[in-house]
mmCIF file of C-alpha atoms in Angstrom:
data_model
loop_
_atom_site.group_PDB
_atom_site.id
_atom_site.type_symbol
_atom_site.label_atom_id
_atom_site.label_comp_id
_atom_site.label_asym_id
_atom_site.label_seq_id
_atom_site.Cartn_x
_atom_site.Cartn_y
_atom_site.Cartn_z
ATOM 1 C CA MET A 598 13.319 -4.222 20.040
ATOM 2 C CA ALA A 599 14.614 -3.084 16.720
ATOM 3 C CA LEU A 600 17.868 -1.179 16.460
ATOM 4 C CA LEU A 601 18.809 1.261 13.561
ATOM 5 C CA LEU A 602 22.358 0.832 12.618
ATOM 6 C CA SER A 603 24.036 3.787 10.259
ATOM 7 C CA VAL A 604 24.837 2.593 6.445
ATOM 8 C CA ALA A 605 26.003 4.412 3.586
ATOM 9 C CA SER A 606 24.687 7.692 2.866
ATOM 10 C CA CYS A 607 21.827 8.009 0.552
ATOM 11 C CA ALA A 608 22.356 9.282 -3.111
ATOM 12 C CA VAL A 609 20.638 13.112 -3.524
ATOM 13 C CA LEU A 610 16.993 13.174 -3.541
ATOM 14 C CA ALA A 611 15.129 13.645 -6.813
ATOM 15 C CA GLN A 612 14.643 17.372 -7.415
ATOM 16 C CA ASP A 613 10.886 17.180 -6.440
ATOM 17 C CA VAL A 614 11.556 16.305 -2.845
ATOM 18 C CA ALA A 615 11.775 19.535 -0.244
ATOM 19 C CA SER A 616 15.196 18.786 1.364
ATOM 20 C CA PRO A 617 17.714 15.886 1.405
ATOM 21 C CA SER A 618 16.618 12.900 3.301
ATOM 22 C CA PRO A 619 18.894 11.225 6.315
ATOM 23 C CA PRO A 620 21.054 8.662 5.403
ATOM 24 C CA ALA A 621 19.435 5.442 5.515
ATOM 25 C CA GLN A 622 19.707 3.377 8.758
ATOM 26 C CA ARG A 623 19.552 -0.562 8.839
ATOM 27 C CA VAL A 624 16.811 -1.789 10.846
ATOM 28 C CA VAL A 625 17.387 -5.039 12.941
ATOM 29 C CA GLY A 626 16.196 -6.844 15.741
ATOM 30 C CA GLU A 627 13.745 -9.648 16.775
ATOM 31 C CA GLY A 628 11.100 -10.210 14.003
ATOM 32 C CA VAL A 629 12.904 -8.481 11.394
ATOM 33 C CA THR A 630 14.334 -10.536 8.374
ATOM 34 C CA GLY A 631 16.664 -9.662 5.611
ATOM 35 C CA THR A 632 17.866 -6.038 4.920
ATOM 36 C CA LEU A 633 15.482 -3.414 5.889
ATOM 37 C CA LEU A 634 16.651 0.111 5.741
ATOM 38 C CA ARG A 635 15.255 3.175 7.327
ATOM 39 C CA HIS A 636 14.871 6.539 5.771
ATOM 40 C CA SER A 637 13.558 8.583 8.827
ATOM 41 C CA GLN A 638 11.282 11.662 8.412
ATOM 42 C CA PHE A 639 11.497 11.628 4.729
ATOM 43 C CA PRO A 640 10.612 15.167 3.567
ATOM 44 C CA SER A 641 8.058 16.302 1.371
ATOM 45 C CA ARG A 642 6.602 19.825 -0.082
ATOM 46 C CA LEU A 643 3.211 18.006 -0.067
ATOM 47 C CA VAL A 644 2.550 16.099 3.050
ATOM 48 C CA ALA A 645 4.141 15.774 6.403
ATOM 49 C CA ALA A 646 7.587 13.940 6.849
ATOM 50 C CA ARG A 647 7.435 10.313 7.919
ATOM 51 C CA ASN A 648 9.423 7.372 8.092
ATOM 52 C CA VAL A 649 9.927 5.121 4.843
ATOM 53 C CA ASP A 650 11.292 1.755 5.270
ATOM 54 C CA VAL A 651 12.826 -0.137 2.370
ATOM 55 C CA TRP A 652 13.050 -3.825 2.318
ATOM 56 C CA LEU A 653 15.761 -5.501 -0.195
ATOM 57 C CA PRO A 654 15.131 -8.996 -1.731
ATOM 58 C CA PRO A 655 17.725 -11.741 -0.776
ATOM 59 C CA GLY A 656 20.842 -11.395 -3.002
ATOM 60 C CA TYR A 657 20.370 -7.452 -3.965
ATOM 61 C CA ASP A 658 23.752 -6.425 -3.090
ATOM 62 C CA GLU A 659 25.416 -9.365 -5.083
ATOM 63 C CA ALA A 660 23.011 -9.016 -8.238
ATOM 64 C CA LYS A 661 24.695 -5.545 -9.044
ATOM 65 C CA ASP A 662 22.807 -5.455 -12.310
ATOM 66 C CA ALA A 663 19.664 -6.787 -11.416
ATOM 67 C CA ARG A 664 16.389 -4.628 -11.414
ATOM 68 C CA TYR A 665 13.348 -5.469 -9.232
ATOM 69 C CA PRO A 666 9.638 -4.640 -9.172
ATOM 70 C CA VAL A 667 8.553 -2.286 -6.367
ATOM 71 C CA LEU A 668 5.658 -2.704 -4.088
ATOM 72 C CA TYR A 669 4.574 0.549 -2.032
ATOM 73 C CA MET A 670 2.857 -0.160 1.289
ATOM 74 C CA HIS A 671 0.727 2.055 3.354
ATOM 75 C CA ASP A 672 0.752 1.931 7.323
ATOM 76 C CA GLY A 673 4.411 1.081 7.227
ATOM 77 C CA GLN A 674 5.120 0.798 10.534
ATOM 78 C CA ASN A 675 3.021 -2.235 10.665
ATOM 79 C CA VAL A 676 4.626 -4.131 7.735
ATOM 80 C CA PHE A 677 7.988 -5.661 8.982
ATOM 81 C CA ASP A 678 8.853 -4.765 12.490
ATOM 82 C CA PRO A 679 6.944 -6.129 15.551
ATOM 83 C CA SER A 680 8.350 -3.430 17.877
ATOM 84 C CA SER A 681 6.594 -0.091 15.504
ATOM 85 C CA SER A 682 3.313 -2.117 14.823
ATOM 86 C CA TYR A 683 0.123 -0.948 16.556
ATOM 87 C CA THR A 684 -0.456 -4.412 18.255
ATOM 88 C CA ARG A 685 3.048 -5.486 18.258
ATOM 89 C CA VAL A 686 2.239 -7.993 15.624
ATOM 90 C CA ASP A 687 3.114 -7.128 12.163
ATOM 91 C CA TRP A 688 2.329 -8.163 8.714
ATOM 92 C CA GLY A 689 5.217 -10.102 8.336
ATOM 93 C CA VAL A 690 5.964 -9.063 4.864
ATOM 94 C CA ASP A 691 9.980 -9.579 5.163
ATOM 95 C CA GLU A 692 9.225 -13.153 6.296
ATOM 96 C CA ALA A 693 6.439 -13.961 3.459
ATOM 97 C CA MET A 694 8.606 -12.614 0.741
ATOM 98 C CA THR A 695 11.705 -14.487 1.949
ATOM 99 C CA ARG A 696 9.711 -17.941 1.800
ATOM 100 C CA LEU A 697 7.862 -16.854 -1.530
ATOM 101 C CA ILE A 698 11.227 -15.732 -3.420
ATOM 102 C CA GLY A 699 12.832 -19.193 -2.077
ATOM 103 C CA ASN A 700 10.077 -21.059 -3.644
ATOM 104 C CA GLY A 701 9.817 -18.982 -6.712
ATOM 105 C CA HIS A 702 6.013 -18.105 -6.186
ATOM 106 C CA VAL A 703 7.101 -14.493 -6.464
ATOM 107 C CA ARG A 704 9.645 -12.534 -8.349
ATOM 108 C CA PRO A 705 12.278 -10.993 -6.015
ATOM 109 C CA ALA A 706 10.882 -7.145 -5.309
ATOM 110 C CA ILE A 707 11.768 -4.057 -3.251
ATOM 111 C CA ILE A 708 9.235 -3.295 -0.867
ATOM 112 C CA VAL A 709 8.609 0.238 0.476
ATOM 113 C CA ALA A 710 6.835 0.859 3.606
ATOM 114 C CA VAL A 711 5.486 4.119 4.188
ATOM 115 C CA TRP A 712 4.685 4.824 7.559
ATOM 116 C CA ASN A 713 1.405 6.944 8.567
ATOM 117 C CA THR A 714 0.967 9.974 10.413
ATOM 118 C CA PRO A 715 -1.586 11.367 12.805
ATOM 119 C CA ARG A 716 -3.539 12.456 9.705
ATOM 120 C CA ARG A 717 -3.906 8.897 8.400
ATOM 121 C CA LEU A 718 -7.479 9.339 7.777
ATOM 122 C CA GLN A 719 -7.375 12.477 6.072
ATOM 123 C CA GLU A 720 -4.671 11.314 3.628
ATOM 124 C CA TYR A 721 -6.479 7.732 3.036
ATOM 125 C CA ARG A 722 -9.851 8.776 2.183
ATOM 126 C CA PRO A 723 -10.267 9.138 -1.794
ATOM 127 C CA ARG A 724 -10.858 12.793 -1.997
ATOM 128 C CA LYS A 725 -12.452 12.981 -5.617
ATOM 129 C CA ALA A 726 -15.300 10.379 -4.514
ATOM 130 C CA LEU A 727 -16.604 12.693 -1.964
ATOM 131 C CA ARG A 728 -18.991 15.291 -2.923
ATOM 132 C CA GLY A 729 -20.254 18.426 -0.954
ATOM 133 C CA GLU A 730 -18.417 20.633 1.634
ATOM 134 C CA SER A 731 -18.780 17.678 4.321
ATOM 135 C CA PHE A 732 -19.838 14.012 4.601
ATOM 136 C CA ILE A 733 -20.675 11.495 7.338
ATOM 137 C CA PRO A 734 -18.015 8.838 7.897
ATOM 138 C CA THR A 735 -20.082 6.523 9.448
ATOM 139 C CA PRO A 736 -24.035 6.448 10.551
ATOM 140 C CA GLY A 737 -24.269 8.829 13.732
ATOM 141 C CA ALA A 738 -21.015 10.507 13.273
ATOM 142 C CA PRO A 739 -20.906 14.319 13.049
ATOM 143 C CA PRO A 740 -19.942 15.625 9.488
ATOM 144 C CA PHE A 741 -16.586 15.808 8.486
ATOM 145 C CA PRO A 742 -14.969 18.656 6.363
ATOM 146 C CA THR A 743 -14.431 17.589 2.975
ATOM 147 C CA ALA A 744 -11.445 20.411 2.484
ATOM 148 C CA GLU A 745 -9.684 18.349 5.039
ATOM 149 C CA ILE A 746 -9.162 15.459 2.817
ATOM 150 C CA VAL A 747 -5.618 15.442 1.690
ATOM 151 C CA ALA A 748 -5.582 12.024 -0.222
ATOM 152 C CA ASP A 749 -4.653 13.648 -3.531
ATOM 153 C CA ALA A 750 -1.559 15.113 -2.042
ATOM 154 C CA TYR A 751 -0.436 11.937 -0.263
ATOM 155 C CA LEU A 752 -0.908 10.388 -3.863
ATOM 156 C CA ALA A 753 1.322 12.942 -5.368
ATOM 157 C CA PHE A 754 3.838 12.579 -2.743
ATOM 158 C CA LEU A 755 4.042 8.879 -3.440
ATOM 159 C CA ALA A 756 4.280 9.255 -7.295
ATOM 160 C CA THR A 757 6.317 12.641 -7.674
ATOM 161 C CA GLU A 758 8.524 12.696 -4.537
ATOM 162 C CA LEU A 759 9.044 9.200 -3.124
ATOM 163 C CA LYS A 760 8.958 7.038 -6.222
ATOM 164 C CA PRO A 761 11.819 9.184 -7.887
ATOM 165 C CA PHE A 762 14.025 9.118 -4.761
ATOM 166 C CA ILE A 763 13.407 5.176 -4.797
ATOM 167 C CA ASP A 764 14.158 4.998 -8.618
ATOM 168 C CA ALA A 765 17.257 7.001 -8.184
ATOM 169 C CA GLN A 766 18.531 5.356 -4.798
ATOM 170 C CA TYR A 767 17.884 1.580 -5.674
ATOM 171 C CA ARG A 768 17.272 -0.422 -8.486
ATOM 172 C CA PRO A 769 13.830 -0.679 -9.193
ATOM 173 C CA LEU A 770 11.984 -1.498 -12.552
ATOM 174 C CA THR A 771 10.198 1.768 -12.988
ATOM 175 C CA GLY A 772 7.239 1.372 -15.200
ATOM 176 C CA PRO A 773 3.611 0.709 -13.852
ATOM 177 C CA SER A 774 3.885 -3.018 -14.948
ATOM 178 C CA ASP A 775 6.311 -3.199 -12.222
ATOM 179 C CA THR A 776 5.121 -1.053 -9.685
ATOM 180 C CA PHE A 777 2.409 -1.827 -7.391
ATOM 181 C CA VAL A 778 0.838 -0.573 -4.189
ATOM 182 C CA MET A 779 -1.164 -2.176 -1.136
ATOM 183 C CA GLY A 780 -2.747 -1.394 2.213
ATOM 184 C CA SER A 781 -5.759 -2.673 4.444
ATOM 185 C CA SER A 782 -8.857 -0.980 5.585
ATOM 186 C CA MET A 783 -8.480 2.699 4.610
ATOM 187 C CA GLY A 784 -5.147 1.678 3.238
ATOM 188 C CA GLY A 785 -6.879 -0.564 0.992
ATOM 189 C CA LEU A 786 -9.289 2.412 -0.182
ATOM 190 C CA ILE A 787 -6.218 4.456 -1.067
ATOM 191 C CA SER A 788 -4.632 1.709 -2.961
ATOM 192 C CA ALA A 789 -7.413 1.396 -5.218
ATOM 193 C CA TYR A 790 -7.893 5.147 -5.729
ATOM 194 C CA ALA A 791 -3.573 5.323 -6.438
ATOM 195 C CA VAL A 792 -4.417 3.106 -9.486
ATOM 196 C CA MET A 793 -7.298 5.069 -10.470
ATOM 197 C CA GLU A 794 -5.702 8.431 -10.046
ATOM 198 C CA PHE A 795 -2.130 7.390 -11.225
ATOM 199 C CA PRO A 796 -2.645 4.466 -13.611
ATOM 200 C CA HIS A 797 0.551 5.516 -15.431
ATOM 201 C CA VAL A 798 2.662 4.868 -12.343
ATOM 202 C CA PHE A 799 0.864 1.896 -10.504
ATOM 203 C CA GLY A 800 0.036 -1.029 -12.214
ATOM 204 C CA GLY A 801 -1.891 -3.095 -9.490
ATOM 205 C CA ALA A 802 -3.319 -2.573 -6.113
ATOM 206 C CA GLY A 803 -3.788 -4.660 -3.117
ATOM 207 C CA CYS A 804 -6.910 -4.029 -1.330
ATOM 208 C CA VAL A 805 -6.855 -6.025 2.013
ATOM 209 C CA SER A 806 -9.939 -5.582 4.097
ATOM 210 C CA THR A 807 -10.994 -2.604 2.120
ATOM 211 C CA HIS A 808 -13.145 -0.046 4.362
ATOM 212 C CA TRP A 809 -15.845 0.445 1.480
ATOM 213 C CA PRO A 810 -18.748 1.490 3.909
ATOM 214 C CA ILE A 811 -16.949 4.956 4.266
ATOM 215 C CA ALA A 812 -19.568 7.837 3.621
ATOM 216 C CA GLY A 813 -22.194 5.263 3.072
ATOM 217 C CA GLY A 814 -20.081 3.292 0.080
ATOM 218 C CA ILE A 815 -19.652 6.401 -1.903
ATOM 219 C CA VAL A 816 -16.057 5.255 -2.929
ATOM 220 C CA GLU A 817 -17.654 2.221 -4.796
ATOM 221 C CA ASP A 818 -19.460 4.519 -7.303
ATOM 222 C CA TYR A 819 -16.179 6.126 -8.016
ATOM 223 C CA VAL A 820 -14.657 2.839 -9.001
ATOM 224 C CA ALA A 821 -17.420 2.001 -11.135
ATOM 225 C CA THR A 822 -16.508 5.104 -13.229
ATOM 226 C CA HIS A 823 -13.050 5.845 -12.894
ATOM 227 C CA VAL A 824 -11.246 2.392 -12.700
ATOM 228 C CA PRO A 825 -8.861 1.972 -16.076
ATOM 229 C CA ALA A 826 -9.561 0.033 -18.779
ATOM 230 C CA PRO A 827 -8.507 -3.658 -18.140
ATOM 231 C CA GLY A 828 -5.322 -5.435 -19.786
ATOM 232 C CA ARG A 829 -2.833 -3.326 -17.838
ATOM 233 C CA HIS A 830 -3.699 -3.257 -14.019
ATOM 234 C CA ARG A 831 -4.526 -5.764 -11.741
ATOM 235 C CA PHE A 832 -6.695 -5.338 -8.633
ATOM 236 C CA TYR A 833 -6.450 -7.886 -5.697
ATOM 237 C CA PHE A 834 -9.546 -7.713 -3.113
ATOM 238 C CA ASP A 835 -10.629 -9.204 0.109
ATOM 239 C CA TYR A 836 -12.405 -9.279 3.401
ATOM 240 C CA GLY A 837 -13.096 -11.460 6.549
ATOM 241 C CA THR A 838 -16.405 -12.061 8.282
ATOM 242 C CA GLU A 839 -15.679 -10.928 11.713
ATOM 243 C CA ALA A 840 -15.589 -7.490 13.433
ATOM 244 C CA ILE A 841 -15.675 -4.547 11.063
ATOM 245 C CA ASP A 842 -15.214 -6.768 8.216
ATOM 246 C CA ALA A 843 -18.573 -8.386 8.699
ATOM 247 C CA GLN A 844 -19.833 -5.148 7.313
ATOM 248 C CA TYR A 845 -17.806 -5.444 3.986
ATOM 249 C CA GLU A 846 -19.287 -8.281 1.920
ATOM 250 C CA PRO A 847 -22.228 -6.330 0.178
ATOM 251 C CA HIS A 848 -19.882 -3.421 -0.451
ATOM 252 C CA GLN A 849 -17.161 -5.825 -1.868
ATOM 253 C CA GLN A 850 -19.860 -7.543 -4.105
ATOM 254 C CA ARG A 851 -20.662 -4.169 -5.592
ATOM 255 C CA VAL A 852 -17.298 -3.382 -6.502
ATOM 256 C CA ASP A 853 -16.655 -6.880 -8.005
ATOM 257 C CA ALA A 854 -19.939 -6.644 -10.066
ATOM 258 C CA ALA A 855 -18.584 -2.888 -11.121
ATOM 259 C CA MET A 856 -15.332 -4.438 -12.079
ATOM 260 C CA ARG A 857 -16.417 -7.525 -14.106
ATOM 261 C CA ALA A 858 -18.621 -5.149 -15.790
ATOM 262 C CA ARG A 859 -15.756 -2.931 -17.085
ATOM 263 C CA GLY A 860 -14.203 -6.102 -18.419
ATOM 264 C CA TYR A 861 -11.916 -7.104 -15.410
ATOM 265 C CA ARG A 862 -11.522 -11.045 -15.398
ATOM 266 C CA PRO A 863 -11.652 -12.728 -11.994
ATOM 267 C CA GLY A 864 -8.845 -14.897 -11.452
ATOM 268 C CA VAL A 865 -6.881 -13.103 -14.150
ATOM 269 C CA ASP A 866 -6.603 -9.373 -13.474
ATOM 270 C CA MET A 867 -8.783 -9.137 -10.512
ATOM 271 C CA VAL A 868 -9.474 -11.527 -7.466
ATOM 272 C CA SER A 869 -11.838 -11.124 -4.753
ATOM 273 C CA HIS A 870 -11.365 -13.416 -1.735
ATOM 274 C CA ARG A 871 -13.698 -13.940 1.445
ATOM 275 C CA TYR A 872 -12.021 -15.219 4.697
ATOM 276 C CA LEU A 873 -14.242 -17.137 6.815
ATOM 277 C CA GLY A 874 -13.501 -15.931 10.369
ATOM 278 C CA ALA A 875 -10.848 -13.467 9.830
ATOM 279 C CA ALA A 876 -11.166 -10.365 11.954
ATOM 280 C CA HIS A 877 -9.987 -6.702 11.269
ATOM 281 C CA ASN A 878 -6.396 -6.768 12.338
ATOM 282 C CA GLU A 879 -2.663 -7.219 11.657
ATOM 283 C CA ALA A 880 -2.578 -10.829 12.857
ATOM 284 C CA ALA A 881 -5.340 -11.679 10.378
ATOM 285 C CA TRP A 882 -3.620 -9.783 7.496
ATOM 286 C CA ARG A 883 -0.353 -11.624 8.238
ATOM 287 C CA ASP A 884 -2.435 -14.989 8.009
ATOM 288 C CA ARG A 885 -3.202 -14.216 4.205
ATOM 289 C CA ILE A 886 -0.362 -11.772 3.212
ATOM 290 C CA GLU A 887 0.941 -14.488 0.910
ATOM 291 C CA VAL A 888 -2.013 -14.512 -1.290
ATOM 292 C CA PRO A 889 -2.006 -10.913 -2.659
ATOM 293 C CA LEU A 890 1.791 -10.883 -2.881
ATOM 294 C CA VAL A 891 1.764 -13.974 -4.986
ATOM 295 C CA PHE A 892 -1.090 -12.217 -7.081
ATOM 296 C CA LEU A 893 0.637 -8.883 -7.791
ATOM 297 C CA LEU A 894 4.212 -10.242 -8.001
ATOM 298 C CA ARG A 895 3.624 -13.564 -9.513
ATOM 299 C CA PRO A 896 6.313 -14.514 -12.237
#
């Protein structure tokens, strides 16, 4: 089990944040590689407080003048620490980044893992893609009130509260060409939505096993009309062929076609991968995590 060890107090939060964050604590334990700091119950005026984990690349403390790109990840409890992951299997991003930095396949980067809350589904469903007072999440399910969706508040939290704090507390490169967002399933949806709603903040999205079927695939239409012009943004998409992922291929193909029609170039500023036999879980995403990391953080 991971342990939290007190380290130096954090700098004052950006003015956007409701109240000071508790001092960062270092997370150590089996399955945690490198320097991982936890800001417990990070406050917000927009959404519920939650833990935020920050992983620092090797050499961060020694290279005092170096600045780094930043990747924001959803479902943060599953990203680094197996003891906090749903299935006790984490994505292994700390191990993957250590390997990739070591062999020069990615730029050293800061990874910010934002934990979810009991309102995960309300925070990760793209609000502006949904029409009417309610929608049917999946066939046969009861109607879900559209008013309960708070994805726009969640993205505003990332862009106007958390990012200013990270920019002040750590040493990031702050522009969109060095700021990325990634998640899986509903986290893939909110990652794509983040770039569409905040293209001046996020320059790329990693959308892993994206749950496009939500509400009959209505988010696909939103992508076709709201994806930013190509040239300054990058999108990574993938899906498996087992479990829930078996539903994804026709949806992803429509998204890919819309991206190409917009001018995105496969292999350049967008990629879309199919993983035969891959299911919908942390173990499957851990197996291929290096692929989106290289695409977003390539030298």
